[in-house]
XYZ file of N, CA, C and O in Angstrom:
680
model
N 10.558 -2.124 144.483
C 9.888 -1.605 143.834
C 10.449 -0.103 143.976
O 10.902 0.570 143.068
N 10.849 0.023 145.199
C 11.629 1.462 145.089
C 13.381 1.111 145.281
O 14.230 2.007 145.717
N 13.868 0.160 144.273
C 15.133 -0.039 144.202
C 15.850 0.867 143.593
O 16.959 1.270 143.731
N 15.146 1.406 142.286
C 16.173 2.622 141.827
C 16.433 3.688 142.240
O 17.136 4.571 142.344
N 15.092 4.091 143.290
C 15.337 5.097 144.101
C 16.219 4.988 144.954
O 17.112 5.798 145.134
N 16.104 3.610 145.767
C 17.194 3.519 146.689
C 18.675 3.218 146.596
O 20.036 4.079 147.122
N 18.841 3.295 145.045
C 20.354 3.033 144.253
C 21.013 4.499 144.161
O 22.108 4.804 144.312
N 20.055 5.356 143.726
C 20.091 6.815 143.643
C 20.874 7.457 145.008
O 21.911 8.118 144.724
N 20.408 7.208 146.032
C 21.177 7.668 147.147
C 21.987 6.406 148.116
O 21.964 7.063 149.013
N 22.296 5.391 147.542
C 23.221 4.695 148.109
C 24.339 5.051 148.539
O 25.395 4.710 149.211
N 25.182 6.141 147.362
C 26.101 6.474 147.680
C 26.290 8.095 147.098
O 25.364 8.280 146.697
N 27.383 8.776 147.823
C 27.614 9.995 147.132
C 28.185 10.034 145.836
O 27.261 11.111 145.150
N 28.696 9.318 145.425
C 28.644 9.229 144.024
C 27.339 9.271 143.169
O 27.410 10.153 142.096
N 26.603 8.647 143.645
C 25.681 8.279 142.436
C 24.429 9.388 142.888
O 23.735 9.970 141.862
N 24.615 10.006 144.023
C 23.534 11.194 144.399
C 24.269 12.217 143.583
O 23.707 13.155 142.612
N 25.555 12.873 143.488
C 26.107 13.669 142.800
C 26.048 13.458 141.123
O 25.455 14.277 140.038
N 25.966 11.983 140.486
C 25.670 11.697 139.200
C 24.108 12.035 138.862
O 24.042 12.482 137.722
N 23.175 11.898 139.651
C 21.999 12.365 139.493
C 21.569 13.371 139.679
O 20.821 13.884 138.551
N 22.221 14.071 140.091
C 22.004 15.718 140.291
C 22.808 16.497 138.863
O 22.122 17.258 138.336
N 23.890 16.019 139.000
C 24.651 16.432 137.715
C 23.741 16.019 136.304
O 23.603 16.503 135.413
N 23.205 14.782 136.046
C 22.492 14.375 134.892
C 20.870 15.036 134.887
O 20.218 15.536 133.875
N 20.359 15.276 135.785
C 18.995 15.669 135.978
C 18.623 17.279 136.547
O 17.532 17.866 135.873
N 19.342 17.715 137.575
C 19.047 19.117 137.831
C 20.707 19.931 137.831
O 20.654 20.648 138.571
N 21.308 19.623 136.909
C 22.784 20.274 136.659
C 22.720 21.481 136.867
O 23.609 22.463 137.678
N 21.326 22.290 136.217
C 21.575 23.643 136.913
C 21.051 24.459 138.319
O 21.972 25.369 138.309
N 20.797 23.601 139.271
C 20.819 23.858 140.509
C 22.223 23.966 141.037
O 22.278 24.864 141.887
N 22.928 23.313 140.571
C 24.777 23.305 141.134
C 25.601 24.219 140.090
O 26.617 24.319 140.535
N 25.321 24.822 138.847
C 26.017 25.586 138.318
C 26.798 26.722 139.082
O 28.128 26.601 138.940
N 26.243 27.516 140.038
C 26.913 28.209 140.750
C 27.886 28.123 141.664
O 28.735 28.618 142.137
N 28.061 26.837 142.298
C 28.891 26.265 143.006
C 29.952 25.710 142.555
O 30.096 24.899 141.236
N 31.194 25.807 143.291
C 32.465 25.380 143.156
C 32.731 26.032 141.737
O 33.953 25.371 141.048
N 32.308 27.140 141.402
C 33.037 27.911 140.107
C 33.507 29.489 141.117
O 32.844 29.858 141.732
N 34.601 30.074 140.717
C 35.094 31.270 140.893
C 34.939 32.328 139.953
O 35.302 32.302 138.581
N 33.245 32.933 140.063
C 33.042 33.725 139.259
C 33.431 35.282 139.642
O 33.175 35.854 140.538
N 33.863 35.827 138.251
C 34.054 37.487 138.178
C 32.984 38.046 137.164
O 33.035 37.500 135.964
N 32.918 39.006 137.658
C 32.019 39.786 136.622
C 32.284 39.967 135.493
O 33.579 40.670 135.372
N 31.692 39.514 134.218
C 31.791 39.617 132.575
C 33.274 39.037 132.376
O 33.680 39.279 131.101
N 33.742 38.047 133.164
C 34.949 37.152 133.004
C 34.345 35.959 132.553
O 33.441 35.634 133.218
N 34.860 35.221 131.204
C 34.265 33.771 131.239
C 34.990 33.035 131.509
O 36.462 32.902 131.562
N 34.771 32.258 132.338
C 34.849 30.782 133.041
C 35.006 29.585 131.850
O 33.804 29.388 131.423
N 36.387 29.218 131.258
C 35.938 28.181 130.383
C 36.252 26.768 131.042
O 37.315 26.325 131.621
N 35.653 25.735 130.791
C 35.338 24.238 131.356
C 35.611 23.427 129.679
O 34.615 23.229 129.509
N 36.496 22.510 129.780
C 36.444 21.571 128.665
C 36.131 20.203 129.273
O 37.148 20.026 130.187
N 35.666 19.398 128.759
C 35.407 18.119 128.970
C 35.015 17.108 127.954
O 34.664 17.473 127.010
N 34.946 15.765 128.239
C 34.399 14.919 127.241
C 32.826 14.936 127.903
O 32.412 14.955 128.878
N 32.213 14.658 126.872
C 30.282 14.368 127.226
C 30.117 13.315 126.128
O 30.454 12.990 125.031
N 28.773 12.804 126.614
C 28.193 11.862 125.903
C 27.605 12.461 124.575
O 27.162 13.439 124.636
N 27.855 11.678 123.177
C 27.684 12.046 121.903
C 26.076 12.032 122.190
O 25.535 11.059 122.270
N 25.432 13.133 121.519
C 24.161 13.111 121.833
C 23.380 12.297 120.726
O 22.184 11.767 120.924
N 23.954 11.683 119.889
C 23.240 11.197 118.969
C 23.959 9.304 119.107
O 22.950 8.372 118.580
N 24.545 9.137 119.591
C 25.263 7.905 120.241
C 25.900 7.994 121.242
O 27.566 8.295 121.669
N 25.213 7.625 122.539
C 25.617 7.607 124.171
C 27.135 6.600 124.651
O 27.535 6.939 125.294
N 27.751 5.741 123.472
C 28.603 5.037 123.659
C 29.495 5.611 123.457
O 30.817 5.103 123.553
N 29.669 6.658 122.726
C 30.844 7.671 122.254
C 30.757 8.880 122.731
O 29.762 9.584 123.442
N 32.023 9.652 123.034
C 31.989 10.816 123.601
C 32.625 11.892 122.829
O 32.975 11.485 121.848
N 32.208 13.214 122.902
C 32.779 14.068 122.274
C 33.547 15.001 123.348
O 33.112 15.383 124.144
N 33.999 16.236 122.445
C 34.728 17.307 123.315
C 33.354 18.348 123.526
O 32.981 18.497 122.611
N 33.462 18.577 124.373
C 32.557 19.882 125.052
C 33.217 21.225 125.674
O 34.214 20.675 126.713
N 33.130 22.500 125.115
C 33.343 23.166 125.940
C 32.545 24.355 126.599
O 31.423 24.604 125.894
N 32.619 24.346 127.738
C 31.433 25.123 128.408
C 32.013 26.562 129.086
O 33.333 26.611 129.660
N 31.151 27.390 128.522
C 31.802 28.835 128.779
C 30.707 29.327 129.917
O 29.264 29.814 129.238
N 30.977 29.823 131.039
C 30.281 30.474 131.932
C 30.536 31.974 132.232
O 31.867 32.017 132.298
N 29.897 33.016 132.427
C 29.914 34.246 132.477
C 28.853 34.611 133.087
O 27.837 34.773 132.820
N 29.295 35.612 134.486
C 28.936 36.387 135.432
C 28.124 37.359 134.532
O 28.899 38.038 134.439
N 26.874 37.691 134.160
C 26.863 38.830 133.338
C 26.091 39.930 134.157
O 26.678 41.293 133.689
N 25.624 39.706 135.350
C 25.161 40.958 136.060
C 24.890 40.277 137.584
O 24.602 39.068 137.789
N 25.176 41.160 138.362
C 24.918 41.155 139.919
C 23.997 42.267 140.480
O 24.534 43.593 140.236
N 22.851 42.198 140.939
C 22.060 43.321 141.759
C 22.145 43.180 142.747
O 21.420 42.586 143.389
N 22.952 43.963 143.300
C 23.253 43.973 144.888
C 21.844 44.014 145.541
O 21.577 43.510 147.058
N 21.138 44.933 145.563
C 19.788 45.047 146.252
C 19.096 44.113 146.134
O 18.514 43.642 147.158
N 18.537 43.277 145.161
C 17.911 42.202 144.833
C 18.676 40.933 145.161
O 17.834 39.945 145.562
N 19.936 40.926 145.191
C 20.705 39.744 145.241
C 20.494 38.633 144.507
O 20.685 37.722 144.421
N 20.050 39.246 143.081
C 20.152 38.603 142.027
C 21.326 38.347 141.261
O 21.606 39.691 140.716
N 21.974 37.459 140.621
C 22.798 37.167 139.538
C 22.109 36.451 138.718
O 21.400 35.748 138.755
N 22.839 36.827 137.412
C 22.795 36.153 136.374
C 23.930 35.443 135.484
O 24.779 36.088 135.216
N 23.618 34.337 135.291
C 25.049 33.569 134.784
C 24.412 32.959 133.590
O 23.824 32.445 133.282
N 25.341 33.361 132.148
C 25.291 32.843 130.941
C 26.160 31.509 130.935
O 27.163 31.723 131.342
N 25.320 30.670 130.355
C 26.258 29.342 130.361
C 26.140 28.731 129.009
O 24.893 28.639 128.088
N 27.208 28.587 128.141
C 27.376 28.659 126.505
C 28.091 26.951 126.526
O 28.836 26.950 126.896
N 27.403 26.266 125.450
C 28.037 24.965 125.322
C 28.506 24.685 124.063
O 27.529 24.840 123.028
N 29.591 24.510 123.738
C 30.192 24.424 122.399
C 30.315 22.777 122.285
O 31.175 22.085 123.092
N 29.935 22.205 121.136
C 30.397 20.724 120.929
C 31.042 20.443 119.899
O 30.683 21.270 118.917
N 31.895 19.832 119.753
C 32.654 19.580 118.472
C 32.185 18.255 117.887
O 32.580 17.020 118.237
N 31.684 18.675 116.626
C 31.003 17.450 116.141
C 31.293 16.868 114.722
O 31.284 16.050 114.221
N 32.921 17.062 114.817
C 33.663 16.417 114.058
C 33.677 14.788 113.650
O 33.484 14.415 112.905
N 33.789 14.473 115.249
C 33.882 13.036 115.157
C 32.584 12.226 114.610
O 32.719 11.126 113.929
N 31.507 13.093 115.236
C 30.466 12.610 114.720
C 29.586 12.649 113.453
O 29.696 11.536 112.794
N 30.399 13.474 112.855
C 30.048 13.629 110.943
C 31.111 12.681 110.444
O 30.683 11.941 109.616
N 32.052 12.746 111.156
C 33.098 11.604 110.454
C 32.428 10.079 110.433
O 32.494 9.197 109.405
N 31.793 9.929 111.907
C 31.645 8.357 111.885
C 30.228 8.432 110.822
O 29.805 7.044 110.285
N 29.565 9.387 110.811
C 28.171 9.122 109.963
C 28.923 8.955 108.373
O 28.176 8.115 107.882
N 29.939 10.027 107.816
C 30.420 9.629 106.845
C 30.860 8.070 106.474
O 30.723 7.349 105.606
N 31.743 7.786 107.679
C 32.204 6.326 107.198
C 31.265 5.475 107.134
O 31.408 4.373 106.491
N 29.846 5.376 108.098
C 29.057 4.515 107.952
C 28.728 4.990 106.610
O 27.912 3.528 106.067
N 28.296 5.653 105.918
C 27.591 5.645 104.856
C 28.218 5.084 103.853
O 27.862 4.384 102.852
N 29.771 5.274 103.654
C 30.357 4.851 102.977
C 30.582 3.115 102.892
O 30.570 2.512 102.179
N 30.507 2.610 104.166
C 30.433 1.248 104.381
C 29.202 0.587 104.156
O 29.324 -0.278 103.081
N 27.856 1.354 104.425
C 26.775 0.832 103.614
C 26.835 0.835 102.089
O 26.128 -0.221 101.526
N 27.439 1.980 101.501
C 27.298 2.007 99.786
C 28.117 0.597 99.268
O 27.649 0.185 98.334
N 29.386 0.437 100.037
C 30.256 -0.831 99.741
C 29.713 -1.901 99.972
O 29.510 -2.816 99.122
N 28.965 -2.297 100.633
C 28.130 -3.464 101.366
C 27.190 -3.543 100.394
O 26.811 -5.096 100.155
N 26.469 -2.944 99.723
C 25.146 -2.904 98.877
C 25.922 -3.106 97.389
O 24.840 -3.011 96.859
N 26.961 -3.159 97.136
C 27.510 -3.245 95.923
C 27.412 -2.041 95.056
O 27.288 -2.003 93.928
N 27.413 -0.723 95.633
C 27.235 0.407 94.810
C 28.459 0.605 93.874
O 29.816 0.761 94.972
N 28.556 1.075 93.119
C 29.831 1.255 92.470
C 30.458 2.367 92.900
O 30.074 3.437 93.596
N 31.785 2.283 92.588
C 33.107 3.721 92.940
C 32.167 4.933 93.229
O 32.867 5.867 93.620
N 31.720 5.234 91.598
C 31.724 6.640 91.186
C 30.492 6.992 92.314
O 30.898 8.220 92.831
N 30.059 6.454 92.661
C 28.529 6.841 93.329
C 29.225 6.925 94.795
O 28.143 8.065 95.338
N 30.117 6.065 95.009
C 30.139 6.095 96.462
C 30.875 7.402 96.850
O 31.024 7.911 97.746
N 31.932 7.739 95.678
C 32.775 8.730 96.009
C 31.914 10.369 95.687
O 31.908 11.069 96.326
N 30.997 9.834 94.942
C 29.758 11.137 94.787
C 29.288 11.367 96.550
O 29.086 12.780 96.970
N 29.194 10.298 96.707
C 28.118 10.437 98.372
C 29.421 11.139 99.164
O 28.942 11.687 100.285
N 30.868 10.308 99.272
C 31.807 10.882 100.046
C 31.757 12.622 99.931
O 32.348 13.228 101.033
N 31.987 13.035 98.557
C 32.217 14.377 98.426
C 30.544 15.380 99.088
O 30.805 16.642 99.728
N 29.887 14.712 98.843
C 28.462 15.357 99.399
C 28.534 15.318 101.293
O 28.252 16.190 101.716
N 29.288 14.360 101.755
C 29.257 14.620 103.337
C 30.532 15.160 103.504
O 30.678 16.030 104.600
N 31.627 15.882 102.757
C 32.455 16.687 103.037
C 31.630 17.928 102.834
O 32.394 18.901 103.565
N 30.722 18.090 102.268
C 30.008 19.225 102.347
C 28.821 19.509 103.480
O 28.326 20.577 103.702
N 29.017 18.687 104.305
C 27.574 18.315 105.535
C 28.002 19.518 106.530
O 29.009 19.528 107.084
N 27.049 20.270 106.831
C 27.344 21.383 107.877
C 26.044 20.808 108.820
O 24.861 20.946 108.733
N 26.435 21.116 110.082
C 26.037 20.686 111.411
C 26.223 20.820 112.089
O 27.565 21.171 112.938
N 25.450 22.062 113.238
C 25.746 22.383 114.419
C 24.642 22.167 115.416
O 23.537 22.527 115.294
N 24.995 21.993 117.048
C 23.789 22.314 117.885
C 24.615 23.211 118.751
O 25.647 23.483 119.431
N 23.623 24.152 119.133
C 24.269 25.098 120.299
C 23.561 24.878 121.353
O 22.089 24.899 121.381
N 23.929 24.955 122.500
C 23.005 24.806 123.942
C 23.417 26.110 124.815
O 24.724 26.816 124.787
N 22.577 26.936 125.122
C 22.591 28.245 126.088
C 21.765 28.270 127.195
O 20.241 27.686 126.867
N 22.064 28.671 128.274
C 21.289 28.720 129.458
C 21.573 29.909 130.131
O 22.546 30.407 130.170
N 20.430 30.584 130.117
C 20.623 31.911 131.200
C 20.022 31.622 132.265
O 18.802 30.992 132.774
N 21.095 31.533 133.490
C 20.724 30.945 134.984
C 20.505 32.190 135.991
O 21.265 33.188 136.102
N 19.419 32.479 136.638
C 19.348 33.506 137.436
C 19.482 32.853 138.803
O 19.036 31.787 138.759
N 20.403 33.428 139.643
C 20.347 33.021 140.769
C 20.557 33.819 141.950
O 20.983 35.208 141.838
N 19.801 33.456 143.199
C 19.607 34.481 144.270
C 20.954 34.356 145.195
O 20.649 33.107 145.753
N 21.779 35.217 145.386
C 22.939 34.874 146.299
C 22.776 34.867 147.783
O 23.475 34.526 148.416
N 21.330 35.501 148.071
C 21.064 35.438 149.311
C 20.364 33.837 150.158
O 21.327 33.816 150.766
N 19.825 33.734 149.002
C 19.206 32.456 149.367
C 20.176 30.943 148.943
O 20.101 29.980 149.141
N 21.168 31.195 147.970
C 21.949 30.372 147.312
C 21.164 29.235 146.424
O 21.659 28.007 146.434
N 19.878 29.776 146.222
C 19.346 29.161 144.811
C 19.168 29.526 143.745
O 18.982 30.830 143.544
N 19.000 28.839 142.589
C 18.768 29.206 141.220
C 17.454 29.263 141.329
O 16.569 28.571 141.669
N 16.971 30.030 140.601
C 15.493 31.046 140.655
C 14.835 30.574 139.097
O 13.632 30.368 139.342
N 15.543 30.594 138.041
C 14.982 30.551 136.636
C 16.112 29.866 135.949
O 17.227 30.303 136.068
N 15.568 29.234 135.190
C 16.876 28.762 134.004
C 15.998 28.991 132.465
O 14.653 28.289 132.503
N 16.237 29.620 131.559
C 16.051 29.788 130.246
C 17.008 29.362 129.323
O 18.261 29.421 129.147
N 16.607 27.942 129.148
C 17.652 27.001 128.004
C 17.248 27.000 126.935
O 16.085 27.030 126.520
N 18.052 27.548 125.792
C 17.701 27.357 124.614
C 18.778 26.586 123.638
O 19.730 26.343 123.656
N 18.120 25.570 122.761
C 18.940 24.691 121.873
C 18.584 25.195 120.504
O 17.046 24.937 120.066
N 19.552 25.168 119.690
C 19.525 25.186 118.192
C 19.972 24.503 117.490
O 21.474 24.115 117.736
N 19.807 23.606 116.560
C 20.144 22.942 115.781
C 20.209 23.490 114.241
O 19.032 23.308 113.637
N 21.381 23.641 113.616
C 21.185 23.551 112.280
C 22.104 22.923 111.425
O 23.027 22.062 111.956
N 21.806 23.034 110.385
C 22.552 21.976 109.489
C 22.091 22.304 108.049
O 21.235 23.137 107.744
N 22.677 21.791 106.864
C 22.628 21.547 105.570
C 22.933 20.725 105.029
O 23.569 20.146 105.142
N 21.721 20.312 104.353
C 21.530 19.088 103.480
C 22.543 19.100 102.207
O 22.379 20.304 101.253
N 23.594 18.096 102.451
C 24.761 18.573 101.296
C 23.931 18.207 99.711
O 24.913 18.896 98.585
N 23.068 17.276 99.599
C 22.396 17.428 97.954
C 21.909 18.563 97.545
O 21.720 19.015 96.585
N 20.532 19.115 98.406
C 19.961 19.907 98.074
C 20.091 21.381 98.394
O 19.792 22.400 98.115
N 21.641 21.478 99.358
C 21.932 22.798 100.120
C 20.646 23.591 100.292
O 21.273 24.758 101.001
N 19.630 22.979 100.956
C 18.518 23.513 101.767
C 18.902 23.370 103.487
O 19.411 22.538 104.054
N 19.198 24.519 103.985
C 19.488 24.989 105.370
C 18.171 24.849 106.120
O 17.259 25.284 105.665
N 18.554 24.234 107.333
C 17.121 24.168 108.190
C 17.973 24.496 109.799
O 18.788 24.156 110.062
N 16.988 25.024 110.778
C 17.356 25.113 111.722
C 16.014 24.565 112.936
O 15.053 25.310 112.356
N 16.349 24.329 113.632
C 15.218 24.067 114.920
C 15.758 24.738 116.118
O 16.844 24.285 116.680
N 14.738 25.397 116.505
C 15.265 25.747 118.146
C 13.992 25.598 119.062
O 12.974 25.649 118.819
N 14.353 25.492 120.156
C 13.491 24.836 121.343
C 13.737 25.906 122.518
O 15.232 25.668 122.994
N 12.923 26.582 123.043
C 13.501 27.165 124.558
C 12.689 26.804 125.551
O 11.120 26.584 125.482
N 13.345 26.639 126.520
C 12.899 25.906 128.107
C 12.791 26.875 128.822
O 13.861 27.105 129.015
N 11.667 27.127 129.872
C 11.731 27.838 130.993
C 11.523 27.701 132.397
O 10.229 26.669 131.940
N 12.621 27.188 132.956
C 12.350 26.297 134.539
C 12.240 27.242 135.071
O 13.392 28.335 135.556
N 10.994 27.646 136.092
C 11.190 28.970 137.164
C 11.247 27.643 138.566
O 10.549 26.448 138.724
N 11.937 28.208 139.554
C 12.274 27.109 140.862
C 11.795 27.894 141.524
O 11.803 29.038 141.972
N 10.875 27.204 142.578
C 10.329 27.878 143.777
C 8.868 28.633 143.775
O 8.666 29.405 144.761
N 8.533 28.570 142.690
C 7.144 29.148 142.206
C 5.931 28.154 142.221
O 6.260 27.586 141.926
């Protein structure tokens, strides 16, 4: 019954992976050398949000925006930039193969290919992390996720924004 929980704590690597996946923002201030108003750039591969078996290039931009010496509070901005080029190409390729397998004529397949060339799609993730330098605890995280896109057929633009506020220790 408790095997999944035991597995998490069975090794240092498992604990780190759990922390990184589930409460990463608590770890953000650590192991990074911040300087006020300077951006720290970390490039990595990450799970494709639409197909976990694939990886995409991700750039993390961390900026220490403010330090209040009196209250010992610091604010760190974290912007995540995802390269969705491979995802869009995968979607385009999949649609082309589906059209071909259903016996769609070449002109229709070419028209769909041109529509996918005009596809616009973006995901922006930003976090504002408030950190208490005295207690070494993150006290609040405000995360904003914005997904934007343009339907290549109708040219209609859409935007979905989700804001999540997490208070720690209250």
